[in-house]
CSV table of C-alpha atoms in Angstrom, one decimal:
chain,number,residue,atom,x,y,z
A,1,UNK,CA,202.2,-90.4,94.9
A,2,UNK,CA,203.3,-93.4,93.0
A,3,UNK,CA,205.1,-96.7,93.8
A,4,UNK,CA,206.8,-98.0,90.6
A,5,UNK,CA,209.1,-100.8,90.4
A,6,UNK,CA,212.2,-100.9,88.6
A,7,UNK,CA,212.2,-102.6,85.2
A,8,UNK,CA,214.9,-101.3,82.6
A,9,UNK,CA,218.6,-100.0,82.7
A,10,UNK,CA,217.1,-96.1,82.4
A,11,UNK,CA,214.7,-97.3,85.7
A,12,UNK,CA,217.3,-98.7,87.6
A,13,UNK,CA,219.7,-95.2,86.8
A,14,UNK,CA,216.7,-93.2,87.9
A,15,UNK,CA,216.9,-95.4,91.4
A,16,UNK,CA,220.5,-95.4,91.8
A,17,UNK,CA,220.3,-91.2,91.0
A,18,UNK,CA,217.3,-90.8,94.0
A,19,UNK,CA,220.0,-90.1,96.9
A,20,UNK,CA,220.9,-87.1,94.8
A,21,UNK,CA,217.6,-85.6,95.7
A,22,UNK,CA,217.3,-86.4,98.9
A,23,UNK,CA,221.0,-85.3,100.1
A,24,UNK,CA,221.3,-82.0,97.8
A,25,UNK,CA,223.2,-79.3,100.0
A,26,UNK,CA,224.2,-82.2,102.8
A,27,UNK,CA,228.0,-82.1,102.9
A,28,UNK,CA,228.3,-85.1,104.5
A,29,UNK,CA,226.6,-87.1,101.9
A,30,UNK,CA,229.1,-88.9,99.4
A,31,UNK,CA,228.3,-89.7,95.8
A,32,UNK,CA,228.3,-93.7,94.8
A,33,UNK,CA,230.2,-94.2,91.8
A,34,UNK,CA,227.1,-94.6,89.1
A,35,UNK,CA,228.9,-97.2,87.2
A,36,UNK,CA,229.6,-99.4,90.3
A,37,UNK,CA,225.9,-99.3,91.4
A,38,UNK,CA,225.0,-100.4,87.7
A,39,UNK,CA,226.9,-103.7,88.5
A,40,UNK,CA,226.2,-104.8,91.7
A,41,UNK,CA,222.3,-104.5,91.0
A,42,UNK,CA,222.5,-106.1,87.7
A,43,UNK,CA,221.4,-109.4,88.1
A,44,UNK,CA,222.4,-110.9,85.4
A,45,UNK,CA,226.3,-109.9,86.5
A,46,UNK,CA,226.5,-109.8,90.4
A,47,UNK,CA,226.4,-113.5,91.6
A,48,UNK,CA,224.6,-113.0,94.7
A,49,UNK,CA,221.4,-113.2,92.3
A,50,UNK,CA,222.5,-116.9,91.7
A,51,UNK,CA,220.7,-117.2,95.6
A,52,UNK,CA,218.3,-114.3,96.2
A,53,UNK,CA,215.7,-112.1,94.7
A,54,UNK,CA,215.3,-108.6,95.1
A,55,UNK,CA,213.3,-106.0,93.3
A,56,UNK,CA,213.7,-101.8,93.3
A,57,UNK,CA,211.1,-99.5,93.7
A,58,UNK,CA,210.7,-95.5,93.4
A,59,UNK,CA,208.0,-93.5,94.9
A,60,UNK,CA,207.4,-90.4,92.7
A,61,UNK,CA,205.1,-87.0,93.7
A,62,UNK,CA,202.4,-85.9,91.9
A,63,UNK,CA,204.7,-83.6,90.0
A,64,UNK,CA,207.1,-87.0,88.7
A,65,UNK,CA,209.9,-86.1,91.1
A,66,UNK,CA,211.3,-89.3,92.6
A,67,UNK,CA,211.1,-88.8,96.4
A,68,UNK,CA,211.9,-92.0,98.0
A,69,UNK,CA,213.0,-95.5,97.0
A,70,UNK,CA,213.9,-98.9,98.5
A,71,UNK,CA,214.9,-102.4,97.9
A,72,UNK,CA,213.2,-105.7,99.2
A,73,UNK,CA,215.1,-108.7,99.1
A,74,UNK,CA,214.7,-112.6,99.9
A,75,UNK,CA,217.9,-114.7,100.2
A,76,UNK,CA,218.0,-118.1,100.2
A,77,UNK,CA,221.3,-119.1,102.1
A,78,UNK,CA,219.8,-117.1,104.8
A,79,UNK,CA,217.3,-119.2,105.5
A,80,UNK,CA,219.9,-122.5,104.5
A,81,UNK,CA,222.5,-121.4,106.8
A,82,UNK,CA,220.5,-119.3,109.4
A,83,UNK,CA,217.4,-121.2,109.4
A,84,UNK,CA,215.2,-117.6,109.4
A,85,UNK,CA,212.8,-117.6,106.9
A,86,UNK,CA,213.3,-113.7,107.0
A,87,UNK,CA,213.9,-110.8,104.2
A,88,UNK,CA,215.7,-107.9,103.8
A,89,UNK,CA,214.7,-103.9,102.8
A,90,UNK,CA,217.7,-101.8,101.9
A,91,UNK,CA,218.9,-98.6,99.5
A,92,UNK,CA,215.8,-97.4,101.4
A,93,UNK,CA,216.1,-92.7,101.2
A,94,UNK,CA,212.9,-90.8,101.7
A,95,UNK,CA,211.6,-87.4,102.0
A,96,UNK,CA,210.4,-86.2,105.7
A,97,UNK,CA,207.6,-87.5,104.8
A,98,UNK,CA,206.1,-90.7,107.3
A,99,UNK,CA,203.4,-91.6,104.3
A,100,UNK,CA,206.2,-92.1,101.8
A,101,UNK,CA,208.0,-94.1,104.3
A,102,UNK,CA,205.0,-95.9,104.9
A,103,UNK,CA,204.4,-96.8,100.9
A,104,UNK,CA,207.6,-97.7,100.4
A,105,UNK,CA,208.2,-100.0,103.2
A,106,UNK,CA,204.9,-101.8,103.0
A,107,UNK,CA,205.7,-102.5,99.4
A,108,UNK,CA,209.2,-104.1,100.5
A,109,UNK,CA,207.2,-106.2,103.2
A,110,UNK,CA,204.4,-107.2,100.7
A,111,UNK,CA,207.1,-108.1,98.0
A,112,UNK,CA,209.2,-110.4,100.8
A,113,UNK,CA,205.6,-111.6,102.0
A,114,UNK,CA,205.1,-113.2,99.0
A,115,UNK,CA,208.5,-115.5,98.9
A,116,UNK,CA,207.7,-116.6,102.4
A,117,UNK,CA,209.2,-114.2,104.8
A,118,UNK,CA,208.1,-114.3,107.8
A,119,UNK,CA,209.6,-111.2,109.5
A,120,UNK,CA,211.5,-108.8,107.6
A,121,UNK,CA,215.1,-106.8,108.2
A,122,UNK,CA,216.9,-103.9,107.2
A,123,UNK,CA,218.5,-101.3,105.6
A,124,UNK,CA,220.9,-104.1,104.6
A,125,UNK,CA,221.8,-103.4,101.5
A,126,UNK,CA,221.3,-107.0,99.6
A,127,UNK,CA,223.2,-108.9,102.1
A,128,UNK,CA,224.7,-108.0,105.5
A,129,UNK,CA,228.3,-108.8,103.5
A,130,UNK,CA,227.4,-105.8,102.0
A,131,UNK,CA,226.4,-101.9,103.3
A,132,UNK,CA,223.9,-102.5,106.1
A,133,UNK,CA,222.5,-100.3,109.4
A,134,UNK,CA,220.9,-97.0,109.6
A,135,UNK,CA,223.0,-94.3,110.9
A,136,UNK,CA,221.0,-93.1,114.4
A,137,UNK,CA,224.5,-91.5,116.4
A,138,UNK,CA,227.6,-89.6,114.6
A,139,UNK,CA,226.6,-87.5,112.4
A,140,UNK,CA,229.1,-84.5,112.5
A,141,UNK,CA,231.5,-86.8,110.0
A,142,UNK,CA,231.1,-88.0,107.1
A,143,UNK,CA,230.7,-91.6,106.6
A,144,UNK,CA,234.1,-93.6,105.5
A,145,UNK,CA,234.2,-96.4,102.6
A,146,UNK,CA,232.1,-98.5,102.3
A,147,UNK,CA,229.6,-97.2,105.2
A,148,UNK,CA,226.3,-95.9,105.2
A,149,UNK,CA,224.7,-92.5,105.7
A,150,UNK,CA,221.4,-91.0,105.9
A,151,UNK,CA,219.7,-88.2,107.8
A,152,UNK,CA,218.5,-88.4,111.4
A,153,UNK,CA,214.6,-88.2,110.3
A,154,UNK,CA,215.1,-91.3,109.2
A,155,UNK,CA,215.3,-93.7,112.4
A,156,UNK,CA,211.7,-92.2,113.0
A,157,UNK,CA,210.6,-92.9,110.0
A,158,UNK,CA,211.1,-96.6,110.0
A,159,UNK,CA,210.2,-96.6,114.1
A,160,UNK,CA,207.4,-95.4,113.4
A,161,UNK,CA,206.0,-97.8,110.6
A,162,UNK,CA,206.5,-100.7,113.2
A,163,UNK,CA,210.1,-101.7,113.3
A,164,UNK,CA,212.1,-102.4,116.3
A,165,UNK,CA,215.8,-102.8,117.5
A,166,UNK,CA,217.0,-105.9,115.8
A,167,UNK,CA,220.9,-105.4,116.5
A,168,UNK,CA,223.4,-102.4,117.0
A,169,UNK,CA,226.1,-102.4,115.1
A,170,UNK,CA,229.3,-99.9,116.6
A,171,UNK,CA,231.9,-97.9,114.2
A,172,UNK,CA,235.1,-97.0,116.7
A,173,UNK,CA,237.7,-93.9,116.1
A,174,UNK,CA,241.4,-94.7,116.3
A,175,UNK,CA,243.4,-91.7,116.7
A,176,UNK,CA,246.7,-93.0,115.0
A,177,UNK,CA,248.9,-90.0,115.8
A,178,UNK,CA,248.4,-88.6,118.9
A,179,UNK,CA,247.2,-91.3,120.8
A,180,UNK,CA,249.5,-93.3,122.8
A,181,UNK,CA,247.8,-96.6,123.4
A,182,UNK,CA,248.7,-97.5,119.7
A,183,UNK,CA,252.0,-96.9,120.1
A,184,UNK,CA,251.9,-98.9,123.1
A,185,UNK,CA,250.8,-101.9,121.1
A,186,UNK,CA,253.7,-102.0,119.1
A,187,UNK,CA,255.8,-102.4,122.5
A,188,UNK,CA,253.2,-105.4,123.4
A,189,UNK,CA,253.5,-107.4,119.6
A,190,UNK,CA,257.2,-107.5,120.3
A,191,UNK,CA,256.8,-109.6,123.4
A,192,UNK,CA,254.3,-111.6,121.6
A,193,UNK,CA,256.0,-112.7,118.8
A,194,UNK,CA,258.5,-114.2,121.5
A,195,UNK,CA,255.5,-116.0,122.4
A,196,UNK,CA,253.5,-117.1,119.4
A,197,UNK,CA,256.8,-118.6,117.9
A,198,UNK,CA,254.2,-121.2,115.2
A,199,UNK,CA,252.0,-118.3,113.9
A,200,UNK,CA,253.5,-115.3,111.7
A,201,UNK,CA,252.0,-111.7,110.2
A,202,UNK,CA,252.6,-110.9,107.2
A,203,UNK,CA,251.6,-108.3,104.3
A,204,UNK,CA,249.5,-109.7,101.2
A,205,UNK,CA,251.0,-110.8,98.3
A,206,UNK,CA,249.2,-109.2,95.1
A,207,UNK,CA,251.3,-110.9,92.6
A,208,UNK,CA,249.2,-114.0,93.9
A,209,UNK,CA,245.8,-112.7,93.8
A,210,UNK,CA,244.1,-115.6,93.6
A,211,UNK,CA,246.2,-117.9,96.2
A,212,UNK,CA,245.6,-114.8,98.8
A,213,UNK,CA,242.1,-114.8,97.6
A,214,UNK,CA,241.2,-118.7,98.8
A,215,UNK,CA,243.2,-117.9,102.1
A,216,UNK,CA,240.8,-114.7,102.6
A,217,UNK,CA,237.8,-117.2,101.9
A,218,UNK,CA,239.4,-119.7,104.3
A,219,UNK,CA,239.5,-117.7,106.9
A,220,UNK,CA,236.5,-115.4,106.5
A,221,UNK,CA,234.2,-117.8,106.3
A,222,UNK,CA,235.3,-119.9,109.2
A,223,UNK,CA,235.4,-116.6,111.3
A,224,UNK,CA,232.9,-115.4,110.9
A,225,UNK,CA,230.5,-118.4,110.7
A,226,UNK,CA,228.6,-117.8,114.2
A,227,UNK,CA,228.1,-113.9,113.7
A,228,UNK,CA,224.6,-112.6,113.8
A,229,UNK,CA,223.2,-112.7,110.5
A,230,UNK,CA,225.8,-114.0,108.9
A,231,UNK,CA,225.7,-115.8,105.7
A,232,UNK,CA,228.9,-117.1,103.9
A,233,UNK,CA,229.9,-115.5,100.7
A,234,UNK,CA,230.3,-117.8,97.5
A,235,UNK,CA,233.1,-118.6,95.4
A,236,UNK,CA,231.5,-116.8,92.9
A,237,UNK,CA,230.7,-113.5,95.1
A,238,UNK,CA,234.1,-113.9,96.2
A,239,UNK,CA,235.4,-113.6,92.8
A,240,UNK,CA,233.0,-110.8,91.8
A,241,UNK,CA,234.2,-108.4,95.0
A,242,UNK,CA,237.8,-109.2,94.7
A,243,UNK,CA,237.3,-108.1,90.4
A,244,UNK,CA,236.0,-105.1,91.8
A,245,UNK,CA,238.2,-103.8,94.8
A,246,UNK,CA,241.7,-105.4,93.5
A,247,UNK,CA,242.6,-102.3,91.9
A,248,UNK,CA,241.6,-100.1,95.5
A,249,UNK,CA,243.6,-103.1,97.7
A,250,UNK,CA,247.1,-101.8,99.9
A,251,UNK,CA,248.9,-105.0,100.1
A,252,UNK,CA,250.3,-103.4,103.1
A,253,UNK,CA,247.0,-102.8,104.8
A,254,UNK,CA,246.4,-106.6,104.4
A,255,UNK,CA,248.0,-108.8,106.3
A,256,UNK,CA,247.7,-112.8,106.9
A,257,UNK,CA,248.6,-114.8,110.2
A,258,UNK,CA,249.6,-118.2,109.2
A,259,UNK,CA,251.1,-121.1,110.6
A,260,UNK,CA,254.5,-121.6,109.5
A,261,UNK,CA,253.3,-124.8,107.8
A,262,UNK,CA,251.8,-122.0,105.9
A,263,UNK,CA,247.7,-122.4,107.0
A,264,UNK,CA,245.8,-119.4,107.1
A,265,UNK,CA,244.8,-118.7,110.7
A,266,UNK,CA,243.7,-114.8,110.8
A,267,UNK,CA,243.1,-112.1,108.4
A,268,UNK,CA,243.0,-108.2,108.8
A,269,UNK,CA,241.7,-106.2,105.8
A,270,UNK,CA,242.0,-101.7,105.9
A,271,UNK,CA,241.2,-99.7,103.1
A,272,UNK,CA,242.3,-95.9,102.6
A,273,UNK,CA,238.9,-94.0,103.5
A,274,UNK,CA,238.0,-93.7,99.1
A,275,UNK,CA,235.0,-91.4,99.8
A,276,UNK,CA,237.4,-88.6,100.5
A,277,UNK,CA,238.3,-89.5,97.0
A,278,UNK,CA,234.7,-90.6,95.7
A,279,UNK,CA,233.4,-87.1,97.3
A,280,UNK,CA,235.2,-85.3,94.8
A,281,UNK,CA,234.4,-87.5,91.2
A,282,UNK,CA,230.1,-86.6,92.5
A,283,UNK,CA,229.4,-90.4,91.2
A,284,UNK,CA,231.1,-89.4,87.8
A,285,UNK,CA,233.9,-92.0,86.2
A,286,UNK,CA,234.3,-89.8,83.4
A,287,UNK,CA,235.2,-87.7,81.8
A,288,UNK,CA,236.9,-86.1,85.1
A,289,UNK,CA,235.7,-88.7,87.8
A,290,UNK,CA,239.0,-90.8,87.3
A,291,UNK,CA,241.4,-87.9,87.0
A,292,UNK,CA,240.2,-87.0,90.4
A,293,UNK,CA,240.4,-90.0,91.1
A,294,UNK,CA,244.5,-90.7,90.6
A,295,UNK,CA,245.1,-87.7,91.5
A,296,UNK,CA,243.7,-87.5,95.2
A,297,UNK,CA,244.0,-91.2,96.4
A,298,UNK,CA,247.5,-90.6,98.1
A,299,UNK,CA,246.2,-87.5,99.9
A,300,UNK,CA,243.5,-89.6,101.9
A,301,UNK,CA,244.1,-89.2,105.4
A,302,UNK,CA,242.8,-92.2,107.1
A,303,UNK,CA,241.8,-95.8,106.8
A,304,UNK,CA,238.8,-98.2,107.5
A,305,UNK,CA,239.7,-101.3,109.2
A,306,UNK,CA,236.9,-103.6,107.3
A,307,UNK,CA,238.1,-107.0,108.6
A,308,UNK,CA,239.7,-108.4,111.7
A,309,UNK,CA,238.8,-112.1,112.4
A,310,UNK,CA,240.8,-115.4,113.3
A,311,UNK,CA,239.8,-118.8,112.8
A,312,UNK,CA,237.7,-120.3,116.0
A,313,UNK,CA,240.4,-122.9,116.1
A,314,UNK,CA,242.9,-119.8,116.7
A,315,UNK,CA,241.6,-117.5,119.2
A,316,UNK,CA,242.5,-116.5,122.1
A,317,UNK,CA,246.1,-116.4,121.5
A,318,UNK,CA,246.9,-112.5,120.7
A,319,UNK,CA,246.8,-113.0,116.7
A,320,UNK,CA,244.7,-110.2,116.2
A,321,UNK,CA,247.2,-107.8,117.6
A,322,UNK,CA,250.4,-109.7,115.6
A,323,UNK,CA,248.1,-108.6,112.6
A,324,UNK,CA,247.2,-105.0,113.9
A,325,UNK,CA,250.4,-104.4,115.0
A,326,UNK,CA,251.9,-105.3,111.3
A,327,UNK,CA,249.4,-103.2,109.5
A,328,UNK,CA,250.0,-100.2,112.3
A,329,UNK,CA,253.6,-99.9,111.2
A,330,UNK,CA,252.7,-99.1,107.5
A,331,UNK,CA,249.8,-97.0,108.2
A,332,UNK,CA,252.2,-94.8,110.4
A,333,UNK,CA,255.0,-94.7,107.5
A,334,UNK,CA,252.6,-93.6,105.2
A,335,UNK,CA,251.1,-90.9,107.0
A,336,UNK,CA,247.9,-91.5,108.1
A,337,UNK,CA,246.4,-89.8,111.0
A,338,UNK,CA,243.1,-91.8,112.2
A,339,UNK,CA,241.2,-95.4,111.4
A,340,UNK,CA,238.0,-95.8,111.7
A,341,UNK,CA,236.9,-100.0,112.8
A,342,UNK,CA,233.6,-100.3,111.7
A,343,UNK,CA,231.1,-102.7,111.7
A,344,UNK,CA,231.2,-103.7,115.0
A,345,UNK,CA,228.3,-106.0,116.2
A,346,UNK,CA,227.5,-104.2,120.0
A,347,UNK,CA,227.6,-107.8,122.0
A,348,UNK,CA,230.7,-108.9,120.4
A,349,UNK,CA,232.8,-108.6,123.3
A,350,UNK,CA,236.3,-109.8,122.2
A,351,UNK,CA,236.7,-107.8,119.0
A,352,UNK,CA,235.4,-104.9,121.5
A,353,UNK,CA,238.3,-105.9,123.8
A,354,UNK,CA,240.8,-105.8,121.6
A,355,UNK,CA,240.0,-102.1,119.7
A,356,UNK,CA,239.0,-100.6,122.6
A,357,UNK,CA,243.2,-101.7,124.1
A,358,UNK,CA,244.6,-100.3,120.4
A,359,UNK,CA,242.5,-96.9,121.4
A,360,UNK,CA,239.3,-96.8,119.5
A,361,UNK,CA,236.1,-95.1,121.3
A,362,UNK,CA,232.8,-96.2,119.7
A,363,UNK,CA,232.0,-92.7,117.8
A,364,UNK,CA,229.2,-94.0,115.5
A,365,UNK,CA,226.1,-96.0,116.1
A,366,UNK,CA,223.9,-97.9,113.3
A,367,UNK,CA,220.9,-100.1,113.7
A,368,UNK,CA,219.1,-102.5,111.9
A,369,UNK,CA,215.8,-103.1,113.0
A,370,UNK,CA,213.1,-105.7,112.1
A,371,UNK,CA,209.5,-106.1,111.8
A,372,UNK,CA,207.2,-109.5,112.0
A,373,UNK,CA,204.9,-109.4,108.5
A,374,UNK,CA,203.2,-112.5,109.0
């Protein structure tokens, strides 16, 4: 077995392609695009290398077959806004195979080692803006947009090179048809709109991308300032993940609260579930990948609510379910059947609160664990 670090665009494909190998014959498993990968772990295009370093490396068998690879990285807003001098491992797939685990992880922690890290964290994948947790409960479905997925061999793979329970994060099932507590909430907005007469919901504005896009910041930011492990996006990163998802955006599954002065107090962000899409086009773009593509996006049958926060100055109040409530009424016109609320930190007890009254039962589990190198 050999480590080897990623160096060229053909290197970086051959990392990108490793899952391939890993997941063949798992039905759960769902394809990255190729082409997306390509961008966000260029550095010379994604901004978030304006901050952090990362490096890629593939373990190969004696025979050249790639049969493991992970990703160590070292942001330095995390330790500026956080004040953890701490680093990251992520894209991490492996064989069942604890000594592969083993050489790939302790050349992540050597690699963070040397910028300083004192303790290091993961599977975040670059940043915990981004894909982040291990899977370790729920996996009879297939994961939805934008969430990760690996198999169960995994969590003892990493337990047993030393890492421990850093934070759970909870994905929670809405059943958007048959259940009635949903339903029910559309009875409860009406009485709260009587009540929150300064603060209205509505949908996103596309035609004003970028105005909608500094409210989104606004908010985000502020909201989510005191989360565990946060760190708060760019203008730049910003820019480069709203290039990127524009053309996937619902304007109706976005909805603002503002203040009728027209401040941005609350955000609420669901995407159609795109792997049921991305499942079919096998990573591909072309020459069939976006055919598939157009053709299957208005068959998906449910959403992922991605984000749900209000400004600290805000809360409290019920603006959540104003927002929840306006994007519930589209979703149901539309026709879709379920909604998945994921990530969900387990001790944040409010957001908790307020799924857990619109329905939603925690169905999968993730963890990210962490592991002191120095």
């Amino acid at each position: 077995m050999r480590i080897v670090e990623v160096t060229d665009r053909k290197s970086l494909i051959d990392f990108i392609r490793v899952p391939w190998r890993i997941f063949k014959g798992d039905d759960n498993w769902v394809p990255p695009i190729v082409a997306d990968m390509l961008t966000t772990l260029n550095k010379r295009k994604n901004p978030f290398f304006n901050h952090a370093d990362a490096a890629f490396f593939i373990a190969y068998d004696d025979s050249e077959r790639p049969i493991g690879r992970i990703a160590a990285v070292y942001d330095r807003l995390h330790f500026k806004y956080r004040g953890e001098n701490v680093g990251y491992f992520g894209y991490f797939d492996a064989i069942e195979d604890v000594d592969v685990a083993k050489a790939l992880l302790e050349k992540a922690e050597e690699w963070v080692r040397g910028r300083g890290a004192v303790f290091i964290r993961g599977p975040i994948d670059l940043s915990m803006n981004n894909t982040c947790g291990l899977l370790i409960e729920g996996f009879d479905d297939p994961p939805v947009f934008m969430m990760p997925y690996n198999k169960p061999y995994y969590q003892f793979l990493i337990e047993e090179n030393g890492y421990v329970k850093a934070k759970d994060l909870l994905a929670y099932w809405v059943d958007l048809y048959y259940d009635e507590k949903p339903k029910q909430l559309v009875r409860y907005v009406e009485k709260l709109v009587s009540k929150i007469k300064n603060i209205r919901a509505r949908y996103a504005n596309l035609r004003k991308f970028r105005e909608e896009l500094d409210r989104f910041k606004e908010v985000y930011n502020d909201a989510w300032m005191d989360n565990w492990g946060f760190v708060p996006l760019t203008d730049e990163e910003i820019e480069f993940m709203a290039k990127r998802m524009k053309p996937l955006v619902v304007s109706k599954l976005a909805v603002f609260a503002e203040t009728l002065g027209g401040e941005p107090v609350g955000v609420a962000l669901a995407m159609p579930d795109y792997n049921f899409v991305f499942k079919r086009m096998k990573g591909s773009l072309f020459p069939f990948g976006i055919i598939k593509f157009f053709l299957y996006r208005n068959q998906i049958p449910r959403i992922r609510l991605m984000v749900l926060g209000v400004k600290k100055a805000y809360r409290l109040k019920g603006i959540e379910f104003l927002m929840l409530g306006k994007m519930y009424e589209y979703a149901m016109k539309k026709g879709y059947t379920g909604a998945e609320f994921s990530w969900i930190l387990e001790d944040n007890e409010p957001i908790k609160a307020i799924i857990e009254r619109f329905g939603g039962k925690v169905y999968k589990k993730y963890r990210i664990y962490e592991k002191k190198i120095r």
